[in-house]
PDB file of C-alpha atoms in Angstrom:
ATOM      1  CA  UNK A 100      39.956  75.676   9.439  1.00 42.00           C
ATOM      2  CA  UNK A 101      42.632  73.746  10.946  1.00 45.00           C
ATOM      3  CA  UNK A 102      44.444  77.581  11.723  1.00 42.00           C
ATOM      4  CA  UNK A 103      41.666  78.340  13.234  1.00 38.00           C
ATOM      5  CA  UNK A 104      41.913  75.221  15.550  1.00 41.00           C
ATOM      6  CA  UNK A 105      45.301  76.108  16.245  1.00 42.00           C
ATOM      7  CA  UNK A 106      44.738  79.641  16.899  1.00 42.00           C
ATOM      8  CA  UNK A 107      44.008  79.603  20.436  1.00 41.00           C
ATOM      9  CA  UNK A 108      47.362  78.362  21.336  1.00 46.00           C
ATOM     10  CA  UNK A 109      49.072  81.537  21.153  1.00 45.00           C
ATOM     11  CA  UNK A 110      47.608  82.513  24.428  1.00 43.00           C
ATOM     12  CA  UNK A 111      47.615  79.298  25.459  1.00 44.00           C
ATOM     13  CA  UNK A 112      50.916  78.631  25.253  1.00 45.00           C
ATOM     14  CA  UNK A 113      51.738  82.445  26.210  1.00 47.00           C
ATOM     15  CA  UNK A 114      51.022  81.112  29.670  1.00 44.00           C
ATOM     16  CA  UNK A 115      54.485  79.826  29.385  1.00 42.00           C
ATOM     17  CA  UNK A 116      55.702  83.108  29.955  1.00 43.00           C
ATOM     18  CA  UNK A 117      54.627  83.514  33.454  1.00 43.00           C
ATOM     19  CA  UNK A 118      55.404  83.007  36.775  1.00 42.00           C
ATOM     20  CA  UNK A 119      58.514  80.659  36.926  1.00 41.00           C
ATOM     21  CA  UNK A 120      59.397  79.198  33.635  1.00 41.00           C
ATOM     22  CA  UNK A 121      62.776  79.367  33.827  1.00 43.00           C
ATOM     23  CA  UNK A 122      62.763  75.935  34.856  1.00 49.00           C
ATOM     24  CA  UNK A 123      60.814  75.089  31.374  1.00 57.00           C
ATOM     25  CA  UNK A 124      63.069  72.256  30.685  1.00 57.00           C
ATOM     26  CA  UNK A 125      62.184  70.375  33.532  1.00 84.00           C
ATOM     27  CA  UNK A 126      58.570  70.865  33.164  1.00 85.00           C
ATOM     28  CA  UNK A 127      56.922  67.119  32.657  1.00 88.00           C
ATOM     29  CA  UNK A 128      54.706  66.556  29.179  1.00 95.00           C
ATOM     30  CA  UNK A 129      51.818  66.559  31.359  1.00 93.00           C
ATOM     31  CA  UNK A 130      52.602  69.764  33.043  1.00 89.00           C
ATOM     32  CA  UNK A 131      53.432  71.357  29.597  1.00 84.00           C
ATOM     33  CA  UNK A 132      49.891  69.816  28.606  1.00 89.00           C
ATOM     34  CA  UNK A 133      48.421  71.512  31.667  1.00 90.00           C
ATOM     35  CA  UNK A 134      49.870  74.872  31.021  1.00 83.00           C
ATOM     36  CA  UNK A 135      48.195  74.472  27.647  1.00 85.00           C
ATOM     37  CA  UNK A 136      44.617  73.720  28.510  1.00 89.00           C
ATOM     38  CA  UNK A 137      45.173  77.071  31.107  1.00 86.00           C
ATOM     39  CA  UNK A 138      46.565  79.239  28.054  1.00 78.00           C
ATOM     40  CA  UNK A 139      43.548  78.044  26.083  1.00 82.00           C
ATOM     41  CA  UNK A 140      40.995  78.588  28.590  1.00 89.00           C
ATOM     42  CA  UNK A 141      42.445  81.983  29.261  1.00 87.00           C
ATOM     43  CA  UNK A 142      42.884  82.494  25.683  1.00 86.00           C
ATOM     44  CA  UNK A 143      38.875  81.715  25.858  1.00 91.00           C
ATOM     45  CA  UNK A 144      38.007  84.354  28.555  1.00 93.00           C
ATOM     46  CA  UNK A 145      39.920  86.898  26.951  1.00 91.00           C
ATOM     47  CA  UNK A 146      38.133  86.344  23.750  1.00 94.00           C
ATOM     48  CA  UNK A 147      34.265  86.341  25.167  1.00 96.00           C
ATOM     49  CA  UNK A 148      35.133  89.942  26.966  1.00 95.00           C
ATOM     50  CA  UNK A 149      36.573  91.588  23.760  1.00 96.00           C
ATOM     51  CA  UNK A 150      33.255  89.982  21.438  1.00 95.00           C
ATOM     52  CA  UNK A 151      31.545  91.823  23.709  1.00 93.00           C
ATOM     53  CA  UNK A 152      33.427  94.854  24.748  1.00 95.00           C
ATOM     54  CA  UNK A 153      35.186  95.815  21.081  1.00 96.00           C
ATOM     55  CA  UNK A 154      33.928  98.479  19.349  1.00 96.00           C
ATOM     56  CA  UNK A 155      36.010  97.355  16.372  1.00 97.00           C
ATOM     57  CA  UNK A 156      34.950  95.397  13.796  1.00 96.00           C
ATOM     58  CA  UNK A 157      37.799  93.023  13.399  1.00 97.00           C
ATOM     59  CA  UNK A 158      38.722  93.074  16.845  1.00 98.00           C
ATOM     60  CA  UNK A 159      35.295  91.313  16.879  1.00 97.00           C
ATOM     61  CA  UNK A 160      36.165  88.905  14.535  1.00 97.00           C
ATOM     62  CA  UNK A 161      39.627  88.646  15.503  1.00 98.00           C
ATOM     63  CA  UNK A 162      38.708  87.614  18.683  1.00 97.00           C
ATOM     64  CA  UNK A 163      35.446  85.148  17.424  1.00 97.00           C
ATOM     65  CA  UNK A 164      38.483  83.133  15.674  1.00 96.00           C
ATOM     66  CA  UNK A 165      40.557  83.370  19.115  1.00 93.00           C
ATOM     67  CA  UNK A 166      37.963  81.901  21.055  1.00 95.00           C
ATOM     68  CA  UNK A 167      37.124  79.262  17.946  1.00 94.00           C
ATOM     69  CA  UNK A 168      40.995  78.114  17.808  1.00 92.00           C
ATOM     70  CA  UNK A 169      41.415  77.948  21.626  1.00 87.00           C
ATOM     71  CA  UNK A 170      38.072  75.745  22.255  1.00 92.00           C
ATOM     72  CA  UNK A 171      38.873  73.301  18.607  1.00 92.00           C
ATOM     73  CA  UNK A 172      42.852  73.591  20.082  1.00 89.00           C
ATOM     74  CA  UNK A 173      41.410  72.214  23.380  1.00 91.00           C
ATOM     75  CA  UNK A 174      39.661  69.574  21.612  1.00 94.00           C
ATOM     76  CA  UNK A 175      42.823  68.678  19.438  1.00 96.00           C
ATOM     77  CA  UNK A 176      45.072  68.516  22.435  1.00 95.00           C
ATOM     78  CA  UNK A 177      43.233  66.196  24.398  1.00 96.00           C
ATOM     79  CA  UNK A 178      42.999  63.682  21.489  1.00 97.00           C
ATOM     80  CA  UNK A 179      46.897  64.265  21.452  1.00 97.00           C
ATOM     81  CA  UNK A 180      47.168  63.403  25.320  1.00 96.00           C
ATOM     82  CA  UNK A 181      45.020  60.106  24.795  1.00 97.00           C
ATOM     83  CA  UNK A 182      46.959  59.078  21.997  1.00 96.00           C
ATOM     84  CA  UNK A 183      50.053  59.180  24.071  1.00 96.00           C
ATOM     85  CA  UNK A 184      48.772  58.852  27.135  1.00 96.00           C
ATOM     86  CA  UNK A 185      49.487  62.073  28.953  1.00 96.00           C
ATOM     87  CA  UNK A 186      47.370  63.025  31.712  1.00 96.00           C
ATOM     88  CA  UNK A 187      47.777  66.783  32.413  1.00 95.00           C
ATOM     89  CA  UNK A 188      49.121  67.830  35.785  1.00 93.00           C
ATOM     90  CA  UNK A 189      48.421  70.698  37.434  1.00 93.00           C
ATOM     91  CA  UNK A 190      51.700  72.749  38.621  1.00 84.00           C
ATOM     92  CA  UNK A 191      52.563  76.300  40.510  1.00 88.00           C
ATOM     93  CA  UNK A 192      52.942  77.427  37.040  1.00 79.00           C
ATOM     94  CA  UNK A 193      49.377  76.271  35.834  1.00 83.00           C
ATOM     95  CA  UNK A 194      48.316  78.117  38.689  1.00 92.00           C
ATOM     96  CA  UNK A 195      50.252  80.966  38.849  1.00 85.00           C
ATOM     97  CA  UNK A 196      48.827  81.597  34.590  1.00 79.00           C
ATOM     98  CA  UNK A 197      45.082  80.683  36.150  1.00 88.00           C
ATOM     99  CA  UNK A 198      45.792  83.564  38.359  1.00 91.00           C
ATOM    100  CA  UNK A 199      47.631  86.570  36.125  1.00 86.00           C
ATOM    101  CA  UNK A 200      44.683  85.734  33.973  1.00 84.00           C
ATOM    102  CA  UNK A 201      42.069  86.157  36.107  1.00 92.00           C
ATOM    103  CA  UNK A 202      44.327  89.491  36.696  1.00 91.00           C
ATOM    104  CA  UNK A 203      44.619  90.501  33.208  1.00 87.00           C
ATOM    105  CA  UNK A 204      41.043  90.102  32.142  1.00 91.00           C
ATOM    106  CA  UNK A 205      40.089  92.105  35.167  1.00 94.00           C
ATOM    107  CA  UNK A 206      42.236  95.123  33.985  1.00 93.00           C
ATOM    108  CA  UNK A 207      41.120  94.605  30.712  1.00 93.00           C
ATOM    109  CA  UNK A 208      37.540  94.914  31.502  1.00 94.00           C
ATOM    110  CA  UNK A 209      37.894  97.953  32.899  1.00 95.00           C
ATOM    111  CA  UNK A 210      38.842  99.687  29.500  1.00 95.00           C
ATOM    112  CA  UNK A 211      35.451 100.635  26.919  1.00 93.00           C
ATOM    113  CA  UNK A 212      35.351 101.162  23.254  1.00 92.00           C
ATOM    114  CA  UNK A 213      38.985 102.177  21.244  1.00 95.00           C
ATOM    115  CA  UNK A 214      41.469 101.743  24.287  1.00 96.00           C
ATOM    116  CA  UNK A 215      39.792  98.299  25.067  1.00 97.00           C
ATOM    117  CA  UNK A 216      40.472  97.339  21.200  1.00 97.00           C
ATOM    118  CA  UNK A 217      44.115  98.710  21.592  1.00 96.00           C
ATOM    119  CA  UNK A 218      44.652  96.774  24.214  1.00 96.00           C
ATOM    120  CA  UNK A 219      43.340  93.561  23.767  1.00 95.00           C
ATOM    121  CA  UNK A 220      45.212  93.521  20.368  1.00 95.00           C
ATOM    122  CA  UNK A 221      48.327  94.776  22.102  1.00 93.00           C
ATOM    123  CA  UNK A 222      47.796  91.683  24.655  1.00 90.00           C
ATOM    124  CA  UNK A 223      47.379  89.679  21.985  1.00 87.00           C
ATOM    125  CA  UNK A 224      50.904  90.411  19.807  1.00 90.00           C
ATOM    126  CA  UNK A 225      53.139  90.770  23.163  1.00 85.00           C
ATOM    127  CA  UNK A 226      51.747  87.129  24.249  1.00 80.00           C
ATOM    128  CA  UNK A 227      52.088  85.789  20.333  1.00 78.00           C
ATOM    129  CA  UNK A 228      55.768  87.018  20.176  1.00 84.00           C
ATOM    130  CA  UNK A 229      56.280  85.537  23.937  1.00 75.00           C
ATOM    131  CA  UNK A 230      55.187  82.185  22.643  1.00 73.00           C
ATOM    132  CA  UNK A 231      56.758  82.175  19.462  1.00 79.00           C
ATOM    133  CA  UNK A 232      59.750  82.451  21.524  1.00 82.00           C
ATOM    134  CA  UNK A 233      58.855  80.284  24.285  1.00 73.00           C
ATOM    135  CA  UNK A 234      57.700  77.187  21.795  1.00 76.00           C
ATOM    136  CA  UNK A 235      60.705  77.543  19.840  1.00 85.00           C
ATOM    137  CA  UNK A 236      63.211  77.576  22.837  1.00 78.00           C
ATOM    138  CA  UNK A 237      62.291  75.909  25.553  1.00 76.00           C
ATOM    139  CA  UNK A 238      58.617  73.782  25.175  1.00 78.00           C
ATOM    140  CA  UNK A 239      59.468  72.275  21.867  1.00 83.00           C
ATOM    141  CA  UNK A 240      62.810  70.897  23.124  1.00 84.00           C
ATOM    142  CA  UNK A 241      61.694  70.264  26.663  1.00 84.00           C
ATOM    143  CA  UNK A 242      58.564  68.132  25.453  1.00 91.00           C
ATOM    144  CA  UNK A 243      59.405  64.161  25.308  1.00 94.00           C
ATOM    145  CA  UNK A 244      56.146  62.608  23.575  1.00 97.00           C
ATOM    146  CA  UNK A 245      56.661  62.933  19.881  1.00 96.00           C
ATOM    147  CA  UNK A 246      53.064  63.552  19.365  1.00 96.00           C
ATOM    148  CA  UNK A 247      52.901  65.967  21.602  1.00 97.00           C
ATOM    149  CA  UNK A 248      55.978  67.585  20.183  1.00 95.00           C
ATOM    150  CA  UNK A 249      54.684  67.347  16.561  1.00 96.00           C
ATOM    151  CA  UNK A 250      51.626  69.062  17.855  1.00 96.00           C
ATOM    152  CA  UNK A 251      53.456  72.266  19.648  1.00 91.00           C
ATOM    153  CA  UNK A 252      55.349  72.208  15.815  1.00 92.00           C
ATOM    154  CA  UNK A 253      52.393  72.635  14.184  1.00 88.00           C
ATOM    155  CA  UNK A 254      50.949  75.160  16.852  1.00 80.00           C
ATOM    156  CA  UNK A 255      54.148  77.151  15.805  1.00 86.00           C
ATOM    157  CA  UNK A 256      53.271  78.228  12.765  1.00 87.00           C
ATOM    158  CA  UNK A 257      49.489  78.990  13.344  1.00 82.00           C
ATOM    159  CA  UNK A 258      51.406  81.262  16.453  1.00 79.00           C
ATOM    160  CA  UNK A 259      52.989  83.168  13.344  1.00 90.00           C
ATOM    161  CA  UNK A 260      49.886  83.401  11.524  1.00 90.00           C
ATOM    162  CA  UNK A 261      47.721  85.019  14.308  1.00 87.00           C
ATOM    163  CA  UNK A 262      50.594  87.518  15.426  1.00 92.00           C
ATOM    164  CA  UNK A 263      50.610  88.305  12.077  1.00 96.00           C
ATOM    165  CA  UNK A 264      46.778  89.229  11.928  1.00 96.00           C
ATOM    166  CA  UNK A 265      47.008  90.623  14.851  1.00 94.00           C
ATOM    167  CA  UNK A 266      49.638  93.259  14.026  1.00 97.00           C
ATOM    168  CA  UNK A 267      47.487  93.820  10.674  1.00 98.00           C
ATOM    169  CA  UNK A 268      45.004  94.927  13.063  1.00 98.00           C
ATOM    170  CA  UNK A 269      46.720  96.906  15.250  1.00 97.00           C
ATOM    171  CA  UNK A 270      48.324  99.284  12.109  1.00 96.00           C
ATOM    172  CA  UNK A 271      44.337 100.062  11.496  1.00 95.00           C
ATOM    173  CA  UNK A 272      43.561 100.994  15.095  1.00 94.00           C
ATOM    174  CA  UNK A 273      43.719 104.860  15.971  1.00 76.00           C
TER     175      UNK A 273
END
């Protein structure tokens, strides 16, 4: 269950890899922990549109447990920010992600049946990889708050997990 919560973060945190990140080691804890609610909530979006749109099975399911993780990783984090008293601030970057979201969900809505299942899961292992990366890299180092660092270390490892399932998936899609 607690993979499941953690889920979501992927995309969440795969915000990180737009718009301006370079400067990821400057980035405040609670800009980091606004970037993260906007990853989850995108995460989120993503997730309702391919339960509905997937003609797949476990894209389906896949992306049930997506939008699961990313609303209980929501949930998680803001117990994290009260506990060390980090009040998320929005940024260009938060709003740059809020944007190529709204962007990406569009184009993805416009694909039906196989190619939208393709493509969501493609989405879904280029932005898991990104993350991976990102987390490792830059967010884990930049972050100050130990709790909030612990957190993006645990997050780490559920990003592993869910690329992983994810590129299961993808090796059964024609």
């Amino acid at each position: 269950m607690k993979s499941l919560k953690l889920a979501a973060l992927p995309l969440v945190l795969s915000a990180f890899m737009f718009g301006g990140f370079a400067h990821a080691a400057n980035l405040s804890d609670q800009e980091v922990g606004e970037i993260l609610k906007t990853v989850n909530d995108a995460e989120i979006d993503a997730a309702k549109a391919a339960k509905s749109r997937a003609s797949n099975s476990e894209v389906k399911t896949f992306a049930k447990d997506m939008e699961n993780a990313h609303e209980n990783n929501n949930k998680e984090a803001k117990k994290v920010f009260k506990k060390a008293d980090i009040d998320p601030k929005n940024n260009d970057i938060a709003k740059n992600l809020k944007k190529d979201a709204k962007d990406k969900l569009a184009e993805l809505k416009k694909k039906k049946g196989s190619d939208f299942d393709k493509a969501y899961i493609e989405n879904q292992i280029m932005m898991h990889q990104q993350v991976l990366n990102d987390l490792e890299q830059k967010y884990i180092p930049a972050t100050q708050n130990s709790d909030f660092r612990a957190f993006l270390e645990t997050t780490k490892t559920h990003v592993q997990e869910h690329l992983s399932k994810a590129q299961q998936i993808q090796s059964t899609l024609k």
